[in-house]
XYZ file of C-alpha atoms in Angstrom:
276
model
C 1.867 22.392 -0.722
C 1.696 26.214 -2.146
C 2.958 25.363 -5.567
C 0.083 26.253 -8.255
C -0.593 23.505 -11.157
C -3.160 22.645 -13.608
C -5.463 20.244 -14.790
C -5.167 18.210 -18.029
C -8.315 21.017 -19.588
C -5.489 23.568 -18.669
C -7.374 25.166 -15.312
C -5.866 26.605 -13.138
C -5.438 26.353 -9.680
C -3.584 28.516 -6.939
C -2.330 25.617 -4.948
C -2.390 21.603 -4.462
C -4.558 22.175 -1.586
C -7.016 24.085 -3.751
C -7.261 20.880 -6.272
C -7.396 18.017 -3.671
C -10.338 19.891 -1.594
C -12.018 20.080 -5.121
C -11.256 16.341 -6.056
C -11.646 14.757 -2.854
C -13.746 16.667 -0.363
C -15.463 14.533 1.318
C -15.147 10.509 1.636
C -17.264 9.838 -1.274
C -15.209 11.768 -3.760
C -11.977 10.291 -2.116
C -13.662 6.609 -2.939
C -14.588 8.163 -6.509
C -10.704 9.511 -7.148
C -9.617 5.823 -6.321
C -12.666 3.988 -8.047
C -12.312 5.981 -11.500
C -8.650 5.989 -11.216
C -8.841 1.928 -11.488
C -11.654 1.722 -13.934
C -9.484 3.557 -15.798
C -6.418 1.083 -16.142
C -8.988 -2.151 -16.020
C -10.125 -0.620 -19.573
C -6.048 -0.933 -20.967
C -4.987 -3.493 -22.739
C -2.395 -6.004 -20.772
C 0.629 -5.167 -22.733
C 3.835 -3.525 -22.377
C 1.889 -1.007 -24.738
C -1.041 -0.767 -22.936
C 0.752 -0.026 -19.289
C 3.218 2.360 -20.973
C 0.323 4.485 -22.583
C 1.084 4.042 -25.831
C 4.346 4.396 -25.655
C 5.774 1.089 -25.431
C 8.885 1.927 -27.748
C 10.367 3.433 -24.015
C 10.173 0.519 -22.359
C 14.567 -0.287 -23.576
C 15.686 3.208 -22.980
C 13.711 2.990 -19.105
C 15.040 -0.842 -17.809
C 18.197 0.593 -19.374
C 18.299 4.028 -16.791
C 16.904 1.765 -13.868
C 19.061 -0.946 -14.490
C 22.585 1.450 -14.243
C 20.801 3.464 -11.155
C 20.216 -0.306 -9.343
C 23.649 -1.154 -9.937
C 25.038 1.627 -8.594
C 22.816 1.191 -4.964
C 23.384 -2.053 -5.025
C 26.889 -1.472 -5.445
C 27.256 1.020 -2.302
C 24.237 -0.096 -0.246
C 25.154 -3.802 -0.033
C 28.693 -5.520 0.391
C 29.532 -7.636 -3.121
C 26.230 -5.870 -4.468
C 24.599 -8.207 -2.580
C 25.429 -11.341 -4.376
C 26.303 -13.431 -0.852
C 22.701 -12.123 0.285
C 19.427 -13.497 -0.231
C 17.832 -10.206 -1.548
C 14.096 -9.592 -1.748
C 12.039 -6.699 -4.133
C 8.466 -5.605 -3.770
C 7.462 -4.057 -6.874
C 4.722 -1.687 -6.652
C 2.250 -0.533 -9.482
C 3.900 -3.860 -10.855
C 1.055 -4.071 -14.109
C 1.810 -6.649 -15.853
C 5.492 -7.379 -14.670
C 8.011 -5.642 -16.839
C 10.013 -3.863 -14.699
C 10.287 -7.597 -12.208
C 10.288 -9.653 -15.554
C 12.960 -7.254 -17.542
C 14.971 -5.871 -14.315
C 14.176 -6.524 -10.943
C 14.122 -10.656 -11.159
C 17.979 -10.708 -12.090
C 19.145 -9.354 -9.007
C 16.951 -10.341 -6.447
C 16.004 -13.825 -5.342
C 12.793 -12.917 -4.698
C 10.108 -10.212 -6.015
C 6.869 -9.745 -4.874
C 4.175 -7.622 -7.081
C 1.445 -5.171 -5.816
C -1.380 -4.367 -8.306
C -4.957 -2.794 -8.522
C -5.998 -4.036 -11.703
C -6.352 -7.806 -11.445
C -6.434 -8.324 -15.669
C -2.693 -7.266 -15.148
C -1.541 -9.068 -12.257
C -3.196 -12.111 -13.960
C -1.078 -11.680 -17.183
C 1.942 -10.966 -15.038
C 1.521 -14.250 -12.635
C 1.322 -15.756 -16.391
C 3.944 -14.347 -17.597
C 6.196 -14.959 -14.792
C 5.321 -18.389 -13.960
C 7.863 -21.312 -14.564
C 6.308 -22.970 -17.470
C 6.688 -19.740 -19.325
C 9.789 -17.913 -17.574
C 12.873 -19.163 -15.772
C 15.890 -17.001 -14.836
C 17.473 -20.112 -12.402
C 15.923 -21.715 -9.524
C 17.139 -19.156 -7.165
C 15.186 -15.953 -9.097
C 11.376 -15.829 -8.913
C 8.404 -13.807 -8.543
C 6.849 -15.231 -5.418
C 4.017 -13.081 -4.161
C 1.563 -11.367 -6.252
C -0.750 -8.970 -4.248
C -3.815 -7.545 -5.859
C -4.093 -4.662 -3.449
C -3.853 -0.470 -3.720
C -1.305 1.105 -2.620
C -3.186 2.933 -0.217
C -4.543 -0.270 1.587
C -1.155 -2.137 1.380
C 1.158 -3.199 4.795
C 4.197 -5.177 3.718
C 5.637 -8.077 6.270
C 7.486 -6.476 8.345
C 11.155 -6.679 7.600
C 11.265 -8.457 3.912
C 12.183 -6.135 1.314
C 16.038 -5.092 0.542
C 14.394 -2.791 -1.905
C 10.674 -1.537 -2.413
C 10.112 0.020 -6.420
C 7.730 2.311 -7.044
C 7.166 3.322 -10.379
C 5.095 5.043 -12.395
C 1.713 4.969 -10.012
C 2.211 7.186 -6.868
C 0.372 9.472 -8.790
C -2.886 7.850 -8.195
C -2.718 8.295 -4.557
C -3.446 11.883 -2.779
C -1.077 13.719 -0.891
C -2.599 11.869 2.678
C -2.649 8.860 1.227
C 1.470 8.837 -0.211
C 3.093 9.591 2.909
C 0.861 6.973 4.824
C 2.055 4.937 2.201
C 5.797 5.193 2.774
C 5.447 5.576 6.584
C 3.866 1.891 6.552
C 6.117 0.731 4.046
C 9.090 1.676 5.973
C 8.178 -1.093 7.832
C 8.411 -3.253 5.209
C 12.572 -3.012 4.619
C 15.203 -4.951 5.949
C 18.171 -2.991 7.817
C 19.904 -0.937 4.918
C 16.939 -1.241 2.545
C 15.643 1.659 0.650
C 13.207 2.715 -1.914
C 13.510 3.736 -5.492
C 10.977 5.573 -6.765
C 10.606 6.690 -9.974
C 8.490 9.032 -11.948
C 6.772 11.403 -14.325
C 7.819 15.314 -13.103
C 6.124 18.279 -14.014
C 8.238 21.322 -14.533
C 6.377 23.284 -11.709
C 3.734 22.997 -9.340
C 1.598 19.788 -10.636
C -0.398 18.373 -13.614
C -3.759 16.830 -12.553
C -4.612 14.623 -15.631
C -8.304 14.022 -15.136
C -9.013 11.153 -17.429
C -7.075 8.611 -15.087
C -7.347 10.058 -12.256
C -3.536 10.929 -11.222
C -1.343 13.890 -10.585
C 2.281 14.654 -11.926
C 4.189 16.395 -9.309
C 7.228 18.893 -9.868
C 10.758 18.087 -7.954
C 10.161 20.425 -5.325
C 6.591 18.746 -4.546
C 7.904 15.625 -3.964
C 10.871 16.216 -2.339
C 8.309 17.907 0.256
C 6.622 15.301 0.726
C 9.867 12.734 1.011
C 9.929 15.348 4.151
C 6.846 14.557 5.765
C 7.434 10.939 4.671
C 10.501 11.039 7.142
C 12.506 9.979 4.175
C 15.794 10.936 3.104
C 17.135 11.713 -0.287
C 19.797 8.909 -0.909
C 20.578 9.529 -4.733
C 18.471 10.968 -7.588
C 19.158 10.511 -11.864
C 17.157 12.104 -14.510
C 16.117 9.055 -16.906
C 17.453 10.087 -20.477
C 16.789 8.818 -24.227
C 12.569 9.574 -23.683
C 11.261 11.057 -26.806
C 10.416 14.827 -25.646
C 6.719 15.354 -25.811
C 6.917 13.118 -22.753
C 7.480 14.507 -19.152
C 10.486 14.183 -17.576
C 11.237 11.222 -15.251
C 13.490 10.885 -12.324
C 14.524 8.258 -10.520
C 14.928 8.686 -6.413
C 16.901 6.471 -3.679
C 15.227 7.118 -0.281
C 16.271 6.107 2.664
C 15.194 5.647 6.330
C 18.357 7.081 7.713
C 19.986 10.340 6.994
C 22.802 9.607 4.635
C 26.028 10.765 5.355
C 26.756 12.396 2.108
C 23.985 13.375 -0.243
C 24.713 12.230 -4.116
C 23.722 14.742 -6.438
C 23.484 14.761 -9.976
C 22.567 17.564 -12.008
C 19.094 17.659 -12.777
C 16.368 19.588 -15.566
C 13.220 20.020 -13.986
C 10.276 19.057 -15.837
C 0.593 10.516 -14.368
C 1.933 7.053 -14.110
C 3.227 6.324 -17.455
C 4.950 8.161 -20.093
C 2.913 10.965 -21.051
C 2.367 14.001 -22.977
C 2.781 16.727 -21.620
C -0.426 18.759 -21.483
């Protein structure tokens, strides 16, 4: 990747490939980037504040643009939206279960979470279990997998869907297309991923408190490329107060789609954040 960026001191650097040989080297500052970038999260509070960054007041205005960009998948991805099927989620980056708990656990029978920080999968295995939360007998969170990303294999054919939200940018460049090329895996015949994020208006932010980067459109759409992912559908998510970053939201999916959606789109770490 070519594209120059920044860090969150306001460095510069000449490309992505410049930063990550800085950050992670060698092994040992690879296990560092991933070490610090966890420490970092296990010192947030479990809340819908705390996972947000401070920013919890965007937690309506996001369910709200995920929910309408589901809907519309759903709609032309599955006959019926895929209310005759039994439909499964894997939620990744799943903190303390808002997206599953506000969104995802409607329309799917099943969700499982994938989480780091094991304070947060705790409070969302609390939050989600039956004592506390019931959506009907037939909607539940079933698995909940304290694992990275980078170290997690789904089963092999479970997921109609596969969210990823708000954390890809804790894992390196190697490290997020491994990630989709084992997660492929992972869906069932027509599934696809949504994943949806913090963009930077060019190049890439590296914020080094938590250990993440923001990546511009361009960026990721390159590496959707070497992913062997195709661009399904992509939204901007609106109503975010404007210090933030933008976000988009991208469908991906395993086959080339016959026609390409496009909406128009403005171009601007794994949360709302300021931009810096």
């Amino acid at each position: 990747m070519e594209a120059a960026g920044t860090d969150s001191d306001g460095r510069e650097f000449k490309s992505a490939q410049e930063m990550w040989r800085e950050q992670i080297g060698d092994h040992n500052k690879k296990t560092l980037w991933y070490r610090e970038g966890v420490a970092y999260w296990e010192g947030v509070e479990a809340s819908v504040d705390g996972v947000l960054g401070g920013f919890g007041q965007v937690n309506d205005a996001d369910i709200k643009g995920s929910e309408a960009f589901l809907n519309t998948l759903l709609h032309e991805r599955f006959g019926d939206a895929g209310r005759n099927q039994h439909l499964v989620a894997l939620d990744c980056g799943s903190g303390i279960g808002r997206i599953t708990k506000n969104l995802l656990i409607r329309y799917f029978n099943e969700v499982d979470l994938l989480e780091p920080v094991s304070h947060f999968l705790d409070a969302a295995r609390e939050s989600l279990s039956q004592e506390h939360f019931v959506v009907s007998d037939v909607h539940k969170a079933t698995n909940f997998y304290c694992v990275p990303l980078q170290e997690f294999t789904p089963d092999a054919g479970r997921y109609n869907v596969i969210w990823v939200q708000w954390c890809i940018g804790h894992l390196t460049d190697d490290d997020f297309i491994s990630f989709f090329k084992r997660a492929k895996v992972g869906l069932k015949p027509g599934g696809f991923f949504i994943l949806k994020e913090n963009i930077a208006r060019n190049g890439f932010v590296l914020d080094k408190e938590d250990r993440s980067i923001t990546r511009s459109d361009l960026y990721f759409k390159e590496l959707f490329r070497q992913c062997g992912l195709h661009l399904y559908k992509m939204k901007d998510q609106k109503g975010l107060p404007e210090e933030l970053f933008a976000v988009k939201m991208y469908a991906l999916t395993t086959e080339a789609p016959k026609k390409v959606h496009k909406t128009r789109s403005k171009v601007q770490s794994n949360r709302p954040a300021i931009i810096k």
